[in-house]
Amino acid sequence: MAAVASAVVALGAAAGMVTALGDGDERSHGRGTDGARPRAGATLLSPSPPPSPSVSAAPSTASPVATPAPPAGRRAAREPRAVAASTGLYRHSESQVLDWVRDHPADPRTPVIESRIANRPAAVWFADYAPGTIAARVRAVTSDAAAQGRVPVLVAYAIPDRDCGGASEGGAPDSDAYAGWIDRFAAGLGSREAVVILEPDSIAQADCLDAGARADRFAALARAGRVLKAANPAARVYYDAGHSHWNPPAEQAALLKQAGAASAASSDGIFSNVSNFRGTADEAAYARRVLDALGGPAGLGAVIDTSRNGNGAPADGEWCDPDGRRIGRAPTFDTGQARIDAYLWVKLPGESDGCRGAAGEFSPAYAYELASS
């Protein structure tokens, strides 16, 4: 199986500046055809709270079009989710690429990096275990997005035994602590539409755990989805499906089912290709096969990380800042593909996997290569 995605460094914004926060670790993921388990990097932002946390705006009056119930005994084909009139994806105002663009107005690469990367909406990651501030930090993002009439993409990344002791080890100390962290994360979601990417690699990589620890993880993920959906029914919660060269679809679906991903009370579907390079067509086909095997409500869909998959994955399976890659499809809810809810930029292009710079560090040379190739 091919090498999995890269990961993220937790950053925080203090007094309007992005500063290191929490454990600041890097993720390494998954398995590859060569049996190697890669080390990887991507930057996330974990904004610090404003002095007085604001209350989320009132719910949007627009709502998705309902999916008709399938005839008895048959699952209906699911069309792309309708997008509320007020919604586009949210771009957070603090990121390494935006900092670089602001600091280098005269660099000849700046116009390309700014227009093709910095100005695109991307996910906001919450990777540090800081339960005392997580609700306010999530609320800062969701409130800002609501004020703009935009939909934020939030990545929850604090599962216990994260990365199975690898380069991104960390997260909450145990399941009870994680439950408390998720409760506070959910408290910041507000009542407007949001997308939650729930714990990248937590399911596809679960074979590193023994049976008891794996059961505990899946129970924690199932609870997390229920808590997030109960706190904000307008939030869409997606579960880890790895990518098309990791676990076979039926195997991944069996794991997802144990983690609650087939239940409408906890899940809106699955995500794939986070921080990896697999082509969009391959990922869409893979996601539909996983969803078919997963079962559950017909309304379950998938989101795909297209941030760096414009040329697909390297033939040699290289995972660390490989040459010849380029940015993929722009983030959008308008995919035109049945059961594919969105193309998202979960990993921000230009943030190193550890070879063009320190893992998670923004590399303008790499960003320019991705954006101009």
Short mmCIF file of C-alpha atoms in Angstrom, two decimals:
data_model
loop_
_atom_site.label_atom_id
_atom_site.label_comp_id
_atom_site.label_asym_id
_atom_site.label_seq_id
_atom_site.Cartn_x
_atom_site.Cartn_y
_atom_site.Cartn_z
CA MET A 1 0.00 0.00 0.00
CA ALA A 2 1.19 3.47 -0.75
CA ALA A 3 2.64 5.87 1.75
CA VAL A 4 0.06 7.93 3.57
CA ALA A 5 -0.39 11.62 4.06
CA SER A 6 1.64 14.13 5.94
CA ALA A 7 0.70 16.07 8.97
CA VAL A 8 0.62 19.19 10.94
CA VAL A 9 2.28 21.43 13.48
CA ALA A 10 0.02 23.06 16.03
CA LEU A 11 0.29 26.81 16.00
CA GLY A 12 -1.58 29.42 17.99
CA ALA A 13 -2.42 33.04 17.39
CA ALA A 14 -1.67 35.33 20.32
CA ALA A 15 -2.42 39.04 20.17
CA GLY A 16 -2.92 38.72 16.44
CA MET A 17 0.34 36.81 15.86
CA VAL A 18 0.72 33.12 15.12
CA THR A 19 2.91 31.48 17.74
CA ALA A 20 3.76 27.92 18.70
CA LEU A 21 1.19 26.34 20.97
CA GLY A 22 0.93 23.01 22.71
CA ASP A 23 2.94 19.99 21.70
CA GLY A 24 3.80 21.29 18.21
CA ASP A 25 4.40 17.79 16.91
CA GLU A 26 4.32 16.29 13.45
CA ARG A 27 2.30 13.39 12.12
CA SER A 28 3.55 10.42 10.21
CA HIS A 29 1.09 8.12 8.64
CA GLY A 30 0.16 4.86 7.32
CA ARG A 31 1.54 2.17 5.13
CA GLY A 32 2.90 1.99 1.61
CA THR A 33 3.51 -0.48 -1.15
CA ASP A 34 7.12 -0.67 -0.02
CA GLY A 35 6.09 -1.35 3.57
CA ALA A 36 7.56 1.97 4.72
CA ARG A 37 5.69 4.06 7.21
CA PRO A 38 6.39 7.69 6.33
CA ARG A 39 7.06 10.67 8.46
CA ALA A 40 5.17 13.74 7.33
CA GLY A 41 4.26 17.33 7.98
CA ALA A 42 1.68 20.03 7.38
CA THR A 43 0.92 23.15 9.32
CA LEU A 44 -2.19 23.72 11.27
CA LEU A 45 -3.44 26.72 13.01
CA SER A 46 -4.89 26.50 16.46
CA PRO A 47 -5.94 30.07 17.14
CA SER A 48 -5.93 31.35 20.68
CA PRO A 49 -9.12 32.82 22.12
CA PRO A 50 -10.04 36.50 21.88
CA PRO A 51 -10.08 38.39 25.21
CA SER A 52 -13.86 38.02 25.37
CA PRO A 53 -15.11 35.02 23.41
CA SER A 54 -17.95 36.05 21.15
CA VAL A 55 -21.18 34.15 20.79
CA SER A 56 -21.71 32.40 17.48
CA ALA A 57 -24.10 34.02 15.06
CA ALA A 58 -27.66 32.86 14.62
CA PRO A 59 -28.24 29.78 12.51
CA SER A 60 -28.43 30.16 8.77
CA THR A 61 -31.94 30.16 7.39
CA ALA A 62 -30.76 28.19 4.36
CA SER A 63 -30.67 24.43 4.60
CA PRO A 64 -29.53 21.56 2.39
CA VAL A 65 -32.01 19.92 0.07
CA ALA A 66 -33.39 16.77 1.64
CA THR A 67 -32.41 13.45 0.08
CA PRO A 68 -35.51 11.38 -0.76
CA ALA A 69 -35.79 8.07 1.00
CA PRO A 70 -34.88 5.11 -1.23
CA PRO A 71 -37.53 2.50 -2.08
CA ALA A 72 -37.73 -0.34 0.38
CA GLY A 73 -34.83 -2.73 0.08
CA ARG A 74 -32.70 -0.47 -2.12
CA ARG A 75 -30.22 2.31 -1.35
CA ALA A 76 -30.73 5.34 -3.54
CA ALA A 77 -27.78 6.84 -5.40
CA ARG A 78 -26.74 9.93 -3.50
CA GLU A 79 -26.30 13.17 -5.41
CA PRO A 80 -23.87 15.89 -4.31
CA ARG A 81 -25.06 17.74 -1.21
CA ALA A 82 -26.76 21.03 -2.01
CA VAL A 83 -24.91 24.12 -0.83
CA ALA A 84 -26.70 26.76 1.19
CA ALA A 85 -26.94 30.07 -0.66
CA SER A 86 -24.84 31.94 1.90
CA THR A 87 -22.04 29.42 2.07
CA GLY A 88 -18.58 29.26 0.63
CA LEU A 89 -15.55 27.83 2.34
CA TYR A 90 -13.78 29.89 4.98
CA ARG A 91 -10.20 31.12 4.71
CA HIS A 92 -8.60 31.77 8.08
CA SER A 93 -6.68 35.03 8.29
CA GLU A 94 -3.59 33.51 9.91
CA SER A 95 -1.31 30.96 8.27
CA GLN A 96 2.35 30.53 7.44
CA VAL A 97 1.76 31.19 3.76
CA LEU A 98 -0.13 34.41 4.48
CA ASP A 99 2.64 35.52 6.83
CA TRP A 100 5.22 34.87 4.10
CA VAL A 101 3.21 36.75 1.47
CA ARG A 102 2.81 39.76 3.78
CA ASP A 103 6.52 39.76 4.60
CA HIS A 104 7.73 39.37 0.99
CA PRO A 105 5.74 41.74 -1.23
CA ALA A 106 8.66 42.24 -3.63
CA ASP A 107 9.55 38.57 -4.09
CA PRO A 108 8.86 37.59 -7.73
CA ARG A 109 7.16 34.40 -6.52
CA THR A 110 4.69 36.25 -4.32
CA PRO A 111 1.91 36.89 -6.88
CA VAL A 112 1.72 33.22 -7.84
CA ILE A 113 1.85 31.94 -4.25
CA GLU A 114 -0.66 34.53 -3.09
CA SER A 115 -3.23 34.00 -5.83
CA ARG A 116 -3.00 30.23 -6.11
CA ILE A 117 -2.38 29.18 -2.49
CA ALA A 118 -2.69 31.94 0.11
CA ASN A 119 -6.04 33.19 -1.16
CA ARG A 120 -7.65 29.75 -1.11
CA PRO A 121 -9.68 28.50 1.85
CA ALA A 122 -7.99 25.77 3.88
CA ALA A 123 -8.58 23.76 7.04
CA VAL A 124 -7.81 25.05 10.52
CA TRP A 125 -6.18 22.42 12.70
CA PHE A 126 -6.52 21.92 16.46
CA ALA A 127 -3.73 19.53 17.40
CA ASP A 128 -2.67 20.54 20.89
CA TYR A 129 -4.17 19.06 24.01
CA ALA A 130 -5.21 22.27 25.76
CA PRO A 131 -8.70 21.67 27.16
CA GLY A 132 -8.81 24.98 28.99
CA THR A 133 -8.73 27.00 25.77
CA ILE A 134 -10.05 24.72 23.04
CA ALA A 135 -13.69 25.90 23.18
CA ALA A 136 -12.75 29.56 22.84
CA ARG A 137 -10.25 28.85 20.07
CA VAL A 138 -12.79 26.86 18.06
CA ARG A 139 -15.38 29.56 18.72
CA ALA A 140 -13.02 32.24 17.43
CA VAL A 141 -12.89 30.46 14.07
CA THR A 142 -16.56 29.52 13.82
CA SER A 143 -17.68 33.01 14.86
CA ASP A 144 -15.43 34.66 12.29
CA ALA A 145 -16.65 32.28 9.60
CA ALA A 146 -20.28 32.93 10.56
CA ALA A 147 -19.73 36.69 10.34
CA GLN A 148 -18.49 36.18 6.78
CA GLY A 149 -21.26 33.76 5.82
CA ARG A 150 -18.61 31.09 5.22
CA VAL A 151 -18.16 27.46 6.25
CA PRO A 152 -15.03 26.65 8.26
CA VAL A 153 -13.20 23.34 7.99
CA LEU A 154 -11.93 22.29 11.43
CA VAL A 155 -9.57 19.39 12.07
CA ALA A 156 -9.81 17.71 15.47
CA TYR A 157 -6.47 16.00 16.12
CA ALA A 158 -5.92 14.97 19.73
CA ILE A 159 -6.79 11.27 19.88
CA PRO A 160 -4.87 9.33 22.58
CA ASP A 161 -1.86 7.37 21.28
CA ARG A 162 -1.79 9.66 18.27
CA ASP A 163 0.45 8.36 15.48
CA CYS A 164 1.03 5.23 17.56
CA GLY A 165 4.21 6.63 19.12
CA GLY A 166 5.62 7.92 15.84
CA ALA A 167 6.80 11.40 14.89
CA SER A 168 3.42 12.92 15.75
CA GLU A 169 2.89 11.17 19.04
CA GLY A 170 0.83 13.12 21.51
CA GLY A 171 -2.82 13.98 21.91
CA ALA A 172 -4.92 13.55 25.01
CA PRO A 173 -3.44 11.37 27.76
CA ASP A 174 -6.36 8.91 27.87
CA SER A 175 -9.92 8.33 26.68
CA ASP A 176 -11.53 10.26 29.54
CA ALA A 177 -9.32 13.26 28.87
CA TYR A 178 -10.12 13.04 25.17
CA ALA A 179 -13.84 12.96 25.93
CA GLY A 180 -13.47 16.18 27.90
CA TRP A 181 -11.45 17.79 25.10
CA ILE A 182 -14.09 16.85 22.53
CA ASP A 183 -16.85 18.20 24.78
CA ARG A 184 -15.07 21.56 24.86
CA PHE A 185 -14.30 21.45 21.13
CA ALA A 186 -18.01 20.88 20.49
CA ALA A 187 -18.93 23.80 22.74
CA GLY A 188 -17.13 26.13 20.34
CA LEU A 189 -18.92 24.95 17.18
CA GLY A 190 -21.81 27.40 17.45
CA SER A 191 -24.93 26.71 15.43
CA ARG A 192 -23.92 27.52 11.87
CA GLU A 193 -22.69 25.11 9.23
CA ALA A 194 -19.18 23.73 9.75
CA VAL A 195 -17.11 20.79 8.53
CA VAL A 196 -15.20 18.71 11.08
CA ILE A 197 -12.42 16.39 9.91
CA LEU A 198 -12.32 13.99 12.83
CA GLU A 199 -8.87 12.64 13.68
CA PRO A 200 -6.83 11.97 10.52
CA ASP A 201 -5.24 8.49 10.47
CA SER A 202 -7.07 7.41 13.60
CA ILE A 203 -8.94 4.59 11.84
CA ALA A 204 -6.75 3.67 8.87
CA GLN A 205 -3.73 3.43 11.17
CA ALA A 206 -5.50 1.62 14.01
CA ASP A 207 -3.80 -1.70 13.27
CA CYS A 208 -0.85 -0.51 15.35
CA LEU A 209 -3.02 -0.87 18.47
CA ASP A 210 -3.87 -4.05 20.33
CA ALA A 211 -7.49 -5.20 20.37
CA GLY A 212 -8.37 -3.46 23.63
CA ALA A 213 -6.80 -0.13 22.68
CA ARG A 214 -8.41 -0.30 19.24
CA ALA A 215 -11.85 -0.86 20.79
CA ASP A 216 -11.28 2.08 23.14
CA ARG A 217 -10.28 4.29 20.21
CA PHE A 218 -13.30 3.37 18.14
CA ALA A 219 -15.61 3.95 21.10
CA ALA A 220 -13.99 7.37 21.65
CA LEU A 221 -14.47 8.29 17.99
CA ALA A 222 -18.09 7.15 17.96
CA ARG A 223 -18.77 9.24 21.06
CA ALA A 224 -16.92 12.21 19.57
CA GLY A 225 -19.13 12.19 16.49
CA ARG A 226 -22.29 12.03 18.60
CA VAL A 227 -21.14 14.89 20.80
CA LEU A 228 -20.19 17.10 17.86
CA LYS A 229 -23.46 16.46 16.03
CA ALA A 230 -25.55 16.98 19.17
CA ALA A 231 -23.79 20.26 19.95
CA ASN A 232 -24.35 21.60 16.43
CA PRO A 233 -26.68 19.62 14.16
CA ALA A 234 -25.57 21.83 11.25
CA ALA A 235 -21.99 20.58 11.58
CA ARG A 236 -20.85 17.88 9.13
CA VAL A 237 -18.59 15.30 10.75
CA TYR A 238 -16.35 13.12 8.56
CA TYR A 239 -14.37 10.03 9.58
CA ASP A 240 -10.96 8.78 8.48
CA ALA A 241 -10.93 6.57 5.39
CA GLY A 242 -7.19 6.76 4.74
CA HIS A 243 -6.73 6.83 0.98
CA SER A 244 -7.07 4.63 -2.09
CA HIS A 245 -3.67 2.92 -1.68
CA TRP A 246 -3.98 2.12 2.01
CA ASN A 247 -6.61 -0.34 3.25
CA PRO A 248 -8.99 -2.12 0.84
CA PRO A 249 -12.46 -0.51 0.79
CA ALA A 250 -14.27 -3.35 2.59
CA GLU A 251 -11.60 -3.52 5.28
CA GLN A 252 -11.68 0.23 5.82
CA ALA A 253 -15.47 0.22 5.91
CA ALA A 254 -15.50 -2.46 8.60
CA LEU A 255 -13.21 -0.33 10.75
CA LEU A 256 -15.26 2.80 10.09
CA LYS A 257 -18.45 1.02 11.13
CA GLN A 258 -16.88 0.11 14.48
CA ALA A 259 -16.02 3.79 14.99
CA GLY A 260 -19.58 5.01 14.42
CA ALA A 261 -19.18 6.30 10.87
CA ALA A 262 -22.30 4.48 9.62
CA SER A 263 -24.60 6.23 12.09
CA ALA A 264 -26.42 9.45 11.20
CA ALA A 265 -26.23 10.40 14.87
CA SER A 266 -22.46 10.72 14.67
CA SER A 267 -21.41 10.93 11.03
CA ASP A 268 -21.93 12.65 7.71
CA GLY A 269 -19.50 10.30 6.00
CA ILE A 270 -15.77 9.93 5.38
CA PHE A 271 -12.66 11.84 4.29
CA SER A 272 -9.76 10.60 2.21
CA ASN A 273 -6.32 11.60 0.94
CA VAL A 274 -5.52 13.99 3.78
CA SER A 275 -2.04 15.39 3.06
CA ASN A 276 -1.43 12.79 0.36
CA PHE A 277 -1.13 13.00 -3.43
CA ARG A 278 -3.62 10.46 -4.76
CA GLY A 279 -5.60 11.59 -7.82
CA THR A 280 -9.11 12.92 -7.34
CA ALA A 281 -10.77 10.39 -9.67
CA ASP A 282 -9.12 7.49 -7.84
CA GLU A 283 -10.13 8.89 -4.47
CA ALA A 284 -13.73 9.50 -5.54
CA ALA A 285 -14.04 5.94 -6.82
CA TYR A 286 -12.43 4.59 -3.65
CA ALA A 287 -14.66 6.72 -1.40
CA ARG A 288 -17.80 5.44 -3.11
CA ARG A 289 -16.65 1.84 -2.68
CA VAL A 290 -16.01 2.47 1.02
CA LEU A 291 -19.42 4.11 1.42
CA ASP A 292 -21.14 1.23 -0.37
CA ALA A 293 -19.44 -1.25 1.96
CA LEU A 294 -20.14 0.93 5.00
CA GLY A 295 -23.90 1.02 4.52
CA GLY A 296 -25.80 3.36 6.79
CA PRO A 297 -28.01 6.23 5.66
CA ALA A 298 -28.05 7.12 1.96
CA GLY A 299 -27.04 10.65 2.91
CA LEU A 300 -23.52 9.70 3.93
CA GLY A 301 -20.91 11.25 1.62
CA ALA A 302 -17.19 11.89 1.32
CA VAL A 303 -14.76 14.80 1.19
CA ILE A 304 -11.37 14.58 -0.54
CA ASP A 305 -8.18 16.50 0.17
CA THR A 306 -7.12 17.91 -3.21
CA SER A 307 -4.47 20.32 -1.96
CA ARG A 308 -1.46 18.65 -3.64
CA ASN A 309 -2.84 15.97 -5.93
CA GLY A 310 -2.88 17.83 -9.24
CA ASN A 311 -0.34 15.43 -10.76
CA GLY A 312 -1.34 12.43 -8.70
CA ALA A 313 1.05 10.43 -6.54
CA PRO A 314 4.66 9.80 -7.61
CA ALA A 315 5.17 6.46 -9.35
CA ASP A 316 7.93 5.54 -6.91
CA GLY A 317 5.71 6.10 -3.88
CA GLU A 318 7.81 8.99 -2.53
CA TRP A 319 5.85 10.76 0.21
CA CYS A 320 8.22 13.47 1.46
CA ASP A 321 7.90 16.70 -0.55
CA PRO A 322 8.20 14.79 -3.84
CA ASP A 323 9.22 16.56 -7.03
CA GLY A 324 6.80 17.11 -9.86
CA ARG A 325 3.65 17.56 -7.79
CA ARG A 326 1.22 20.44 -8.11
CA ILE A 327 -1.84 21.83 -6.41
CA GLY A 328 -5.11 20.09 -7.15
CA ARG A 329 -8.68 21.22 -7.58
CA ALA A 330 -9.68 24.36 -5.73
CA PRO A 331 -11.65 23.82 -2.50
CA THR A 332 -15.36 23.69 -3.24
CA PHE A 333 -18.68 22.13 -2.28
CA ASP A 334 -19.63 22.03 -5.95
CA THR A 335 -18.00 18.77 -7.00
CA GLY A 336 -20.56 17.58 -9.54
CA GLN A 337 -19.86 14.05 -8.29
CA ALA A 338 -22.41 11.76 -6.66
CA ARG A 339 -21.66 11.17 -2.97
CA ILE A 340 -18.63 13.51 -3.01
CA ASP A 341 -19.61 16.42 -0.78
CA ALA A 342 -16.51 18.58 -1.20
CA TYR A 343 -12.96 18.95 -2.37
CA LEU A 344 -11.00 20.49 0.50
CA TRP A 345 -7.49 21.72 1.15
CA VAL A 346 -6.81 20.03 4.46
CA LYS A 347 -3.02 20.27 4.11
CA LEU A 348 -1.85 23.71 2.98
CA PRO A 349 0.44 23.48 -0.07
CA GLY A 350 3.99 24.60 0.56
CA GLU A 351 4.22 23.31 4.11
CA SER A 352 7.00 20.77 4.13
CA ASP A 353 6.75 17.08 4.88
CA GLY A 354 10.26 17.33 6.31
CA CYS A 355 12.48 17.29 3.21
CA ARG A 356 12.16 20.85 1.83
CA GLY A 357 12.52 22.16 5.36
CA ALA A 358 11.57 21.20 8.88
CA ALA A 359 8.35 19.20 8.96
CA GLY A 360 5.44 21.61 8.92
CA GLU A 361 7.60 24.59 7.94
CA PHE A 362 6.48 26.73 5.01
CA SER A 363 8.82 26.50 2.03
CA PRO A 364 8.28 29.26 -0.53
CA ALA A 365 10.32 27.32 -3.09
CA TYR A 366 8.09 24.26 -2.68
CA ALA A 367 4.92 26.38 -2.67
CA TYR A 368 5.99 28.10 -5.89
CA GLU A 369 6.80 24.76 -7.51
CA LEU A 370 3.39 23.37 -6.59
CA ALA A 371 1.54 26.50 -7.70
CA SER A 372 3.38 27.10 -10.97
CA SER A 373 3.86 23.60 -12.36
#
